CSV table of N, CA, C and O in Angstrom, one decimal:
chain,number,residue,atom,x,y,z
U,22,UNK,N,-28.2,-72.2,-31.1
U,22,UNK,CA,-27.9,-73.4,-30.3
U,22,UNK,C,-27.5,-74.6,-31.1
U,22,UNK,O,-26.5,-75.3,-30.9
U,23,UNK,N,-28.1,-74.7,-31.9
U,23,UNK,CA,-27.7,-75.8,-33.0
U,23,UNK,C,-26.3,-75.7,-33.5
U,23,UNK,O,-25.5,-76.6,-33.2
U,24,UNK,N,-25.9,-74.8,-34.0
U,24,UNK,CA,-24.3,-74.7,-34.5
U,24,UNK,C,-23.4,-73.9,-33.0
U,24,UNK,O,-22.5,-73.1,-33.0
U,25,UNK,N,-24.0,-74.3,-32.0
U,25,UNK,CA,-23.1,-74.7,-30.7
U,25,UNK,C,-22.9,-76.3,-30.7
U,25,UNK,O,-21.8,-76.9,-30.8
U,26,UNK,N,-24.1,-76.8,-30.7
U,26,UNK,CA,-23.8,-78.5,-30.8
U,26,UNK,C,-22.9,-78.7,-31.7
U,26,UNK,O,-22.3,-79.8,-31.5
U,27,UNK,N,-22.5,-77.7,-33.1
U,27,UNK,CA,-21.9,-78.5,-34.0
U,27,UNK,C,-20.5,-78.1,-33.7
U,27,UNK,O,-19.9,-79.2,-33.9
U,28,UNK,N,-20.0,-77.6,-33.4
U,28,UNK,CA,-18.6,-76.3,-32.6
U,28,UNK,C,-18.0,-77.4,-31.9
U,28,UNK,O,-16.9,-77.9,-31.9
U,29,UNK,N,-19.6,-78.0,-30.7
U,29,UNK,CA,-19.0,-78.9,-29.8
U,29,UNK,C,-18.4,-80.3,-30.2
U,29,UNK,O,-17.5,-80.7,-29.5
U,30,UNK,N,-18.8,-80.8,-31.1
U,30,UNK,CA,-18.8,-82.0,-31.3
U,30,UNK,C,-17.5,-82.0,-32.6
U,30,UNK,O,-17.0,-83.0,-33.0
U,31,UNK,N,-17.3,-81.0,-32.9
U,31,UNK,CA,-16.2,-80.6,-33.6
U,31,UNK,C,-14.6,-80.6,-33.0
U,31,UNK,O,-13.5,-81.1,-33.3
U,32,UNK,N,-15.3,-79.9,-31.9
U,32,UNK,CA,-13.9,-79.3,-30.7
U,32,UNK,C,-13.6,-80.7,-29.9
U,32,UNK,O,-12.5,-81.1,-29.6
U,33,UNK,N,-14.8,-81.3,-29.7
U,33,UNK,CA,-14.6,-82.6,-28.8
U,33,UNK,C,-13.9,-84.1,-29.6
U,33,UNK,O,-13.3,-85.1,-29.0
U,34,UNK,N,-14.2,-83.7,-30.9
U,34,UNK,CA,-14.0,-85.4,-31.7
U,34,UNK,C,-12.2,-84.5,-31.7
U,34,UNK,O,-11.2,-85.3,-31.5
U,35,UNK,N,-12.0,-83.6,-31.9
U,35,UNK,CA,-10.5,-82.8,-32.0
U,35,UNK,C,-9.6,-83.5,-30.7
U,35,UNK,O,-8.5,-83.9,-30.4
U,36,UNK,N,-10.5,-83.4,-30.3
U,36,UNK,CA,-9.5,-83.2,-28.3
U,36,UNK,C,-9.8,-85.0,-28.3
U,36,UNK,O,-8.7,-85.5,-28.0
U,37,UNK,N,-10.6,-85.7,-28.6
U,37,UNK,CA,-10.2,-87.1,-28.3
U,37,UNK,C,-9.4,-87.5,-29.2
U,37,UNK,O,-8.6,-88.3,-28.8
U,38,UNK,N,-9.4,-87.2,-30.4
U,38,UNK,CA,-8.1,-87.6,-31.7
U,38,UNK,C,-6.8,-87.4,-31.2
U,38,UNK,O,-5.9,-88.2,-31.4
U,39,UNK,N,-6.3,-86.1,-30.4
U,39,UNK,CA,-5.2,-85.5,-29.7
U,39,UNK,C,-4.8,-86.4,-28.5
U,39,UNK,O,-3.5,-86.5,-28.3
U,40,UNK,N,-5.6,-87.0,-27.6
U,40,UNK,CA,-5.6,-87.9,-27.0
U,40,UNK,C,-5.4,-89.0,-26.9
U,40,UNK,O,-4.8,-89.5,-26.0
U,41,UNK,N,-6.1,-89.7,-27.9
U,41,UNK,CA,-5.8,-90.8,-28.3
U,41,UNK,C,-7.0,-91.7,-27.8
U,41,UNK,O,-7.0,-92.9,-27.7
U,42,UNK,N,-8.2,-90.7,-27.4
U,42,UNK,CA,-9.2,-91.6,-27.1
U,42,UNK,C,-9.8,-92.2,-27.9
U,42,UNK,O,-9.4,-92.3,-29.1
U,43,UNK,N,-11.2,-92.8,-27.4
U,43,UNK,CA,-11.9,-93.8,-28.5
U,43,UNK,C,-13.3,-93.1,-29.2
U,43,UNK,O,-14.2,-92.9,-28.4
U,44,UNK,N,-13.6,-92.7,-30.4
U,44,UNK,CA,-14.6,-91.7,-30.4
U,44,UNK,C,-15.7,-92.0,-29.8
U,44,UNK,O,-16.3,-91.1,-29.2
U,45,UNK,N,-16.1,-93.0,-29.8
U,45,UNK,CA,-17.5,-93.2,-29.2
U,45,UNK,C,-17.3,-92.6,-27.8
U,45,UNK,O,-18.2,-93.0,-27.0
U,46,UNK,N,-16.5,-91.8,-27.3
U,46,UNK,CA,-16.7,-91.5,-25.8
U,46,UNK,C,-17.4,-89.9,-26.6
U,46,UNK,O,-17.7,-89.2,-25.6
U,47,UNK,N,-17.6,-89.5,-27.4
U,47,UNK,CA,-18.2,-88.3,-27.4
U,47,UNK,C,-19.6,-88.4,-27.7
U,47,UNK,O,-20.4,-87.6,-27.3
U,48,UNK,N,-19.8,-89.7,-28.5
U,48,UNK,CA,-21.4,-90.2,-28.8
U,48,UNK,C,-22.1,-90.4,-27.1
U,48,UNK,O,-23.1,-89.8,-26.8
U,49,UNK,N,-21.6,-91.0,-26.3
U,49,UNK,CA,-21.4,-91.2,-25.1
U,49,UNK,C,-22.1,-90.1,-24.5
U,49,UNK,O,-23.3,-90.2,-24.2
U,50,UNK,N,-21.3,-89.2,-24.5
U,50,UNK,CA,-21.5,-87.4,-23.8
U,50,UNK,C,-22.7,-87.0,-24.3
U,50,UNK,O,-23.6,-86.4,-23.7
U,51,UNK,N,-22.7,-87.3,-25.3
U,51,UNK,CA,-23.9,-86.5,-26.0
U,51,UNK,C,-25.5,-86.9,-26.2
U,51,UNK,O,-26.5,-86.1,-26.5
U,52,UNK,N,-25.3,-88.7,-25.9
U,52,UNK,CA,-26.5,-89.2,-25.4
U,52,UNK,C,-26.8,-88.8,-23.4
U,52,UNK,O,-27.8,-88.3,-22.9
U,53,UNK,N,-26.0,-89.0,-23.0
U,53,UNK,CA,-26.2,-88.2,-21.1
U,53,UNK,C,-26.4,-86.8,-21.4
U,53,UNK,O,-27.0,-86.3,-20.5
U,54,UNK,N,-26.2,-86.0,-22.3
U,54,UNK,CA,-26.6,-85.0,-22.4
U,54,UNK,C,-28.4,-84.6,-22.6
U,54,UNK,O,-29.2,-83.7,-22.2
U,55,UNK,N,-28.6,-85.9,-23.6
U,55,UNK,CA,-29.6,-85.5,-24.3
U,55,UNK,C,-30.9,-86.5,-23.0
U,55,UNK,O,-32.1,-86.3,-22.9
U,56,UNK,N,-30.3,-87.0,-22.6
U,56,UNK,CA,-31.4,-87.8,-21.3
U,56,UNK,C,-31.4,-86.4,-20.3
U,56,UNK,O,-32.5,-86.1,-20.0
U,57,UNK,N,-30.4,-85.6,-20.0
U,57,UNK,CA,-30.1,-84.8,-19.2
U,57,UNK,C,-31.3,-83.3,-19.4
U,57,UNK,O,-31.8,-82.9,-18.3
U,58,UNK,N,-31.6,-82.9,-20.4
U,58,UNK,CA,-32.4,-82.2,-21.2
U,58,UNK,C,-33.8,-82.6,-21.6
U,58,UNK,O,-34.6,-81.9,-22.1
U,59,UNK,N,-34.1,-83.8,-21.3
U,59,UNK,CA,-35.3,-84.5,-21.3
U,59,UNK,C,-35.8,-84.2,-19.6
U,59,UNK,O,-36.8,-83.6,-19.4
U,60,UNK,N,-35.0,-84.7,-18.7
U,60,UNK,CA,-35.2,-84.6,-17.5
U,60,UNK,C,-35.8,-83.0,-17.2
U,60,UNK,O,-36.7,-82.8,-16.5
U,61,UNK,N,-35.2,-82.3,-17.6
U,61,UNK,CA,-34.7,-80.7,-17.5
U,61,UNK,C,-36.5,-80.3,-17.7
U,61,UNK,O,-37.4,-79.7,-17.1
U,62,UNK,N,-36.3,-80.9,-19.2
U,62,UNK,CA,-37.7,-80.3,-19.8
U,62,UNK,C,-39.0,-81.0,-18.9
U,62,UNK,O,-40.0,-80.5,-19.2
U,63,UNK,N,-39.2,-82.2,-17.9
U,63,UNK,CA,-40.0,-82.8,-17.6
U,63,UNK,C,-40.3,-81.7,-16.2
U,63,UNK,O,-41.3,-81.0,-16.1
U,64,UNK,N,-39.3,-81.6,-15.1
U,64,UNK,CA,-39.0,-80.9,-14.4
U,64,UNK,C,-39.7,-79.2,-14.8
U,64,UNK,O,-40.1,-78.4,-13.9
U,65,UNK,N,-39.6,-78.8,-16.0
U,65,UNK,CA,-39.8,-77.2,-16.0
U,65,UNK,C,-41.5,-77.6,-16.1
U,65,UNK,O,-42.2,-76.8,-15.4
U,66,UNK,N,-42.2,-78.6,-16.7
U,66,UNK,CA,-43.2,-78.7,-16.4
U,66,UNK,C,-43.9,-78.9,-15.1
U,66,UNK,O,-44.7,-78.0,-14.8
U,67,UNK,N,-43.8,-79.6,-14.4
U,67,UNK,CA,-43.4,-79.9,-12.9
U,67,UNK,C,-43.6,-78.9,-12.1
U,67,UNK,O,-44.2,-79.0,-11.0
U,68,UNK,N,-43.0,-77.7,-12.5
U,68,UNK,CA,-43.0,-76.6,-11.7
U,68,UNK,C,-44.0,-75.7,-12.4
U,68,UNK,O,-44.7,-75.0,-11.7
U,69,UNK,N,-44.1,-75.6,-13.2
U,69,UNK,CA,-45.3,-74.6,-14.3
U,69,UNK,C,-45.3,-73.1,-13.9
U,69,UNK,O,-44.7,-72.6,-13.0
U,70,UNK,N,-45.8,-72.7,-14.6
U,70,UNK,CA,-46.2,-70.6,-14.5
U,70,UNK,C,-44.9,-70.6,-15.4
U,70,UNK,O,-44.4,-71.2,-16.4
U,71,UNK,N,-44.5,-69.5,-14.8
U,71,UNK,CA,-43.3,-68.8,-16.2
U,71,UNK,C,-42.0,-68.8,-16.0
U,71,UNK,O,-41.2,-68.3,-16.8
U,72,UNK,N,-41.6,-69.4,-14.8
U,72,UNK,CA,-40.7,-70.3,-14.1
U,72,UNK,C,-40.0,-72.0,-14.6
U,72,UNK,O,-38.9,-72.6,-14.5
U,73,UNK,N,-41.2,-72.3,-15.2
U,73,UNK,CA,-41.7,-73.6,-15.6
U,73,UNK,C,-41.1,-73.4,-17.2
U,73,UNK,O,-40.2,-74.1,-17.7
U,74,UNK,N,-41.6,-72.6,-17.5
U,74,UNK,CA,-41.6,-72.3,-19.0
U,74,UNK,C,-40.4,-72.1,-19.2
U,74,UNK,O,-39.8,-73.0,-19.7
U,75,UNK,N,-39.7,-70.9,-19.1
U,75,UNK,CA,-38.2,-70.9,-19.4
U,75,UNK,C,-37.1,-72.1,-19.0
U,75,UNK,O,-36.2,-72.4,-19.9
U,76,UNK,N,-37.1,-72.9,-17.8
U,76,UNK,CA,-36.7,-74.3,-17.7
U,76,UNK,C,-36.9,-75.1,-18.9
U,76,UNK,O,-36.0,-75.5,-19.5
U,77,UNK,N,-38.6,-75.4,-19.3
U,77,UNK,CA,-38.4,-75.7,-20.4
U,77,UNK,C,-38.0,-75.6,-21.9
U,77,UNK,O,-37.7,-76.5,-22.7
U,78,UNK,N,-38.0,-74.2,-22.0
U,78,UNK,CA,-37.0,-73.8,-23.3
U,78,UNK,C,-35.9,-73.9,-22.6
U,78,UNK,O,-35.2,-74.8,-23.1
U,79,UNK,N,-35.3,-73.5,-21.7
U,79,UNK,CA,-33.9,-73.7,-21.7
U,79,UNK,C,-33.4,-75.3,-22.1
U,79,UNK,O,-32.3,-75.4,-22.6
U,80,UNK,N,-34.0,-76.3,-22.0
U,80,UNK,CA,-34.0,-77.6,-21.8
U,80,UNK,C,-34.5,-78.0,-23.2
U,80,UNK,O,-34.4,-79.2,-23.2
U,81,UNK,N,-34.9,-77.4,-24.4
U,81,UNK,CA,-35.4,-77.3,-25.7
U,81,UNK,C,-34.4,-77.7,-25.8
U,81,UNK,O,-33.9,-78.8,-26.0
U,82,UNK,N,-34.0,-76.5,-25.7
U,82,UNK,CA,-32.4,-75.7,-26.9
U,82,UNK,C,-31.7,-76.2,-26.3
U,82,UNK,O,-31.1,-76.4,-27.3
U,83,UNK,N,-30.9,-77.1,-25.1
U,83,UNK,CA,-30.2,-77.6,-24.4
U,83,UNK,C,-30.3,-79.1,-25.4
U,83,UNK,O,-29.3,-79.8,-25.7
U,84,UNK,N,-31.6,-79.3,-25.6
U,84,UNK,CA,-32.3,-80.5,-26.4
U,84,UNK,C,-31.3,-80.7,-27.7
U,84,UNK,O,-30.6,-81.7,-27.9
U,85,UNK,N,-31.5,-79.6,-28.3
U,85,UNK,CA,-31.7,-79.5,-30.2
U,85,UNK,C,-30.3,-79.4,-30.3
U,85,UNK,O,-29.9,-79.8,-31.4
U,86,UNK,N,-29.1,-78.8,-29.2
U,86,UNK,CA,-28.0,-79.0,-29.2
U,86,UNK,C,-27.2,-80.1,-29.4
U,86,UNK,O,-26.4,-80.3,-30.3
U,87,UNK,N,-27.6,-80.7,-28.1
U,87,UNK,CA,-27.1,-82.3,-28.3
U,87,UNK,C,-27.6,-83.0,-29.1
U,87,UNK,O,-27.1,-84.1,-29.3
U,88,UNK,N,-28.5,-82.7,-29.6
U,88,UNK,CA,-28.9,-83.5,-30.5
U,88,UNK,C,-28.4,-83.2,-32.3
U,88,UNK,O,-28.7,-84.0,-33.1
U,89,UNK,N,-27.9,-82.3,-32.6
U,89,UNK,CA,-27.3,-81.8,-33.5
U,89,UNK,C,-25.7,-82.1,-33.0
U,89,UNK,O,-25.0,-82.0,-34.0
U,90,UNK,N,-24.9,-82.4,-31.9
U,90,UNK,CA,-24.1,-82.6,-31.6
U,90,UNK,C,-23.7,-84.3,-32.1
U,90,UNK,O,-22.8,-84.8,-32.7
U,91,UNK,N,-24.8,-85.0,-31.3
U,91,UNK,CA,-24.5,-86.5,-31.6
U,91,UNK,C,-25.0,-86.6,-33.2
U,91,UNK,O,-24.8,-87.7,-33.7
U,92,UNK,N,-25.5,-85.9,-33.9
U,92,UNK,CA,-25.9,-86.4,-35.3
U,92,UNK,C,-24.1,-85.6,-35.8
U,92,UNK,O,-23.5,-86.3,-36.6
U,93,UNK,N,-23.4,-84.7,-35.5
U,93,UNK,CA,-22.9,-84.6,-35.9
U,93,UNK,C,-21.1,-85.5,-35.6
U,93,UNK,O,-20.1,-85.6,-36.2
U,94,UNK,N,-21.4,-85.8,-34.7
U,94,UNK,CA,-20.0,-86.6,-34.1
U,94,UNK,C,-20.7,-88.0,-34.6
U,94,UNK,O,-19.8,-88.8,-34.6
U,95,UNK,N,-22.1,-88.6,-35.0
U,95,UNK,CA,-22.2,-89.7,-35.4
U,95,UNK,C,-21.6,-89.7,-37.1
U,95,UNK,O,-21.2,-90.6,-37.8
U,96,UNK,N,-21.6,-88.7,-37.4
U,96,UNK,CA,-21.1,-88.3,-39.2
U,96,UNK,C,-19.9,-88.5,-39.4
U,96,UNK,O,-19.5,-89.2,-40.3
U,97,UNK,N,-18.9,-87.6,-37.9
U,97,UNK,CA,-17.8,-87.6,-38.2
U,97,UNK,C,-17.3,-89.0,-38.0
U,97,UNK,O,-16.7,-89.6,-38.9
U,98,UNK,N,-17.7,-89.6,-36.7
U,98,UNK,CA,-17.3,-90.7,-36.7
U,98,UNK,C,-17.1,-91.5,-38.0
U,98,UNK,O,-16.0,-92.0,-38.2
U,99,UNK,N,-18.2,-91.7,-38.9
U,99,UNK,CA,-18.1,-92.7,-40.2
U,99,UNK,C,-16.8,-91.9,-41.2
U,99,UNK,O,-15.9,-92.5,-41.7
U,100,UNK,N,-16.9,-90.6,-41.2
U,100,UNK,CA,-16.3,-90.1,-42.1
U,100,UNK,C,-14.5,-90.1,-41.8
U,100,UNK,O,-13.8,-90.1,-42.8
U,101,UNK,N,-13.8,-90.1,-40.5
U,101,UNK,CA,-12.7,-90.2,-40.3
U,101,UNK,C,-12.8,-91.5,-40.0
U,101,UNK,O,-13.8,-92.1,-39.6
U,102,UNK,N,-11.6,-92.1,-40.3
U,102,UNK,CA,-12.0,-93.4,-39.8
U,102,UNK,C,-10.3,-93.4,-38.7
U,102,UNK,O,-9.5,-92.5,-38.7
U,103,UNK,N,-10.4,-94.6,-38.1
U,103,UNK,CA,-9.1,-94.1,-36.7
U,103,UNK,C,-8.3,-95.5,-37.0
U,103,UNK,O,-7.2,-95.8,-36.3
Protein backbone atom coordinates (compact mmCIF):
# COMPACT_ATOMS: atom_id res chain seq x y z
CA UNK A 1 0.00 0.00 0.00
CA UNK A 2 2.75 2.38 0.68
CA UNK A 3 4.41 2.33 -2.83
CA UNK A 4 0.59 2.70 -4.10
CA UNK A 5 0.66 6.06 -2.31
CA UNK A 6 3.97 6.65 -4.06
CA UNK A 7 2.72 5.44 -7.89
CA UNK A 8 -0.15 7.90 -6.88
CA UNK A 9 1.39 10.94 -6.11
CA UNK A 10 3.80 10.26 -8.84
CA UNK A 11 0.98 9.77 -11.55
CA UNK A 12 -0.94 12.72 -10.00
CA UNK A 13 1.91 15.53 -9.64
CA UNK A 14 2.42 14.10 -13.72
CA UNK A 15 -1.30 14.80 -14.73
CA UNK A 16 -1.29 18.34 -12.90
CA UNK A 17 2.21 19.38 -14.60
CA UNK A 18 0.32 18.25 -18.13
CA UNK A 19 -2.40 20.43 -17.19
CA UNK A 20 -1.14 23.18 -16.05
CA UNK A 21 -2.48 22.95 -12.60
CA UNK A 22 -1.22 24.23 -9.30
CA UNK A 23 0.63 21.39 -7.35
CA UNK A 24 -0.70 21.99 -4.09
CA UNK A 25 -4.13 20.64 -5.58
CA UNK A 26 -2.53 17.08 -4.96
CA UNK A 27 -1.33 18.01 -1.33
CA UNK A 28 -4.94 18.99 -1.21
CA UNK A 29 -6.27 15.30 -2.29
CA UNK A 30 -4.13 13.77 -0.09
CA UNK A 31 -4.93 15.61 3.18
CA UNK A 32 -9.14 14.76 2.38
CA UNK A 33 -7.88 11.50 1.91
CA UNK A 34 -6.08 11.16 4.94
CA UNK A 35 -9.22 12.86 7.20
CA UNK A 36 -11.24 10.35 4.99
CA UNK A 37 -9.28 7.17 6.52
CA UNK A 38 -9.30 8.57 9.98
CA UNK A 39 -13.09 8.67 9.78
CA UNK A 40 -13.09 5.12 8.21
CA UNK A 41 -10.92 3.81 11.01
CA UNK A 42 -13.23 5.54 13.83
CA UNK A 43 -16.38 4.11 12.24
CA UNK A 44 -14.75 0.26 11.92
CA UNK A 45 -14.55 0.73 15.70
CA UNK A 46 -18.06 1.85 16.05
CA UNK A 47 -19.18 -1.24 14.64
CA UNK A 48 -16.68 -3.80 16.40
CA UNK A 49 -16.46 -7.86 16.12
CA UNK A 50 -14.70 -8.73 12.85
CA UNK A 51 -16.71 -6.55 10.68
CA UNK A 52 -15.20 -3.73 12.69
CA UNK A 53 -11.81 -4.96 12.36
CA UNK A 54 -11.27 -5.32 8.68
CA UNK A 55 -12.90 -1.56 8.19
CA UNK A 56 -10.31 -0.78 10.36
CA UNK A 57 -7.34 -2.19 8.55
CA UNK A 58 -8.84 -1.36 5.51
CA UNK A 59 -8.79 2.31 6.78
CA UNK A 60 -4.90 1.61 8.21
CA UNK A 61 -3.57 0.89 4.88
CA UNK A 62 -6.03 3.35 3.27
CA UNK A 63 -4.11 5.59 6.16
CA UNK A 64 -0.24 4.78 5.49
CA UNK A 65 -1.15 5.32 1.77
CA UNK A 66 -2.02 8.75 1.82
CA UNK A 67 0.17 9.37 3.92
CA UNK A 68 3.19 8.17 2.02
CA UNK A 69 1.42 9.95 -0.77
CA UNK A 70 1.41 13.55 0.72
CA UNK A 71 5.08 12.97 2.10
CA UNK A 72 5.74 12.20 -1.25
CA UNK A 73 4.08 14.97 -3.51
CA UNK A 74 5.29 17.25 -0.45
CA UNK A 75 9.10 16.20 -1.76
CA UNK A 76 8.27 16.50 -5.08
CA UNK A 77 6.75 19.64 -4.78
CA UNK A 78 10.21 21.28 -3.26
CA UNK A 79 12.26 19.29 -5.62
CA UNK A 80 10.58 20.45 -9.10
CA UNK A 81 10.09 23.74 -8.93
CA UNK A 82 7.11 25.28 -11.59
Amino acid sequence: MAIFGVVAALVLHVILRYTKRHSHEGLILFLILIFLSAAGWVVGFAIGGWRGMGYSALAMMMLIASMRGLVTSFIWSLLVKE
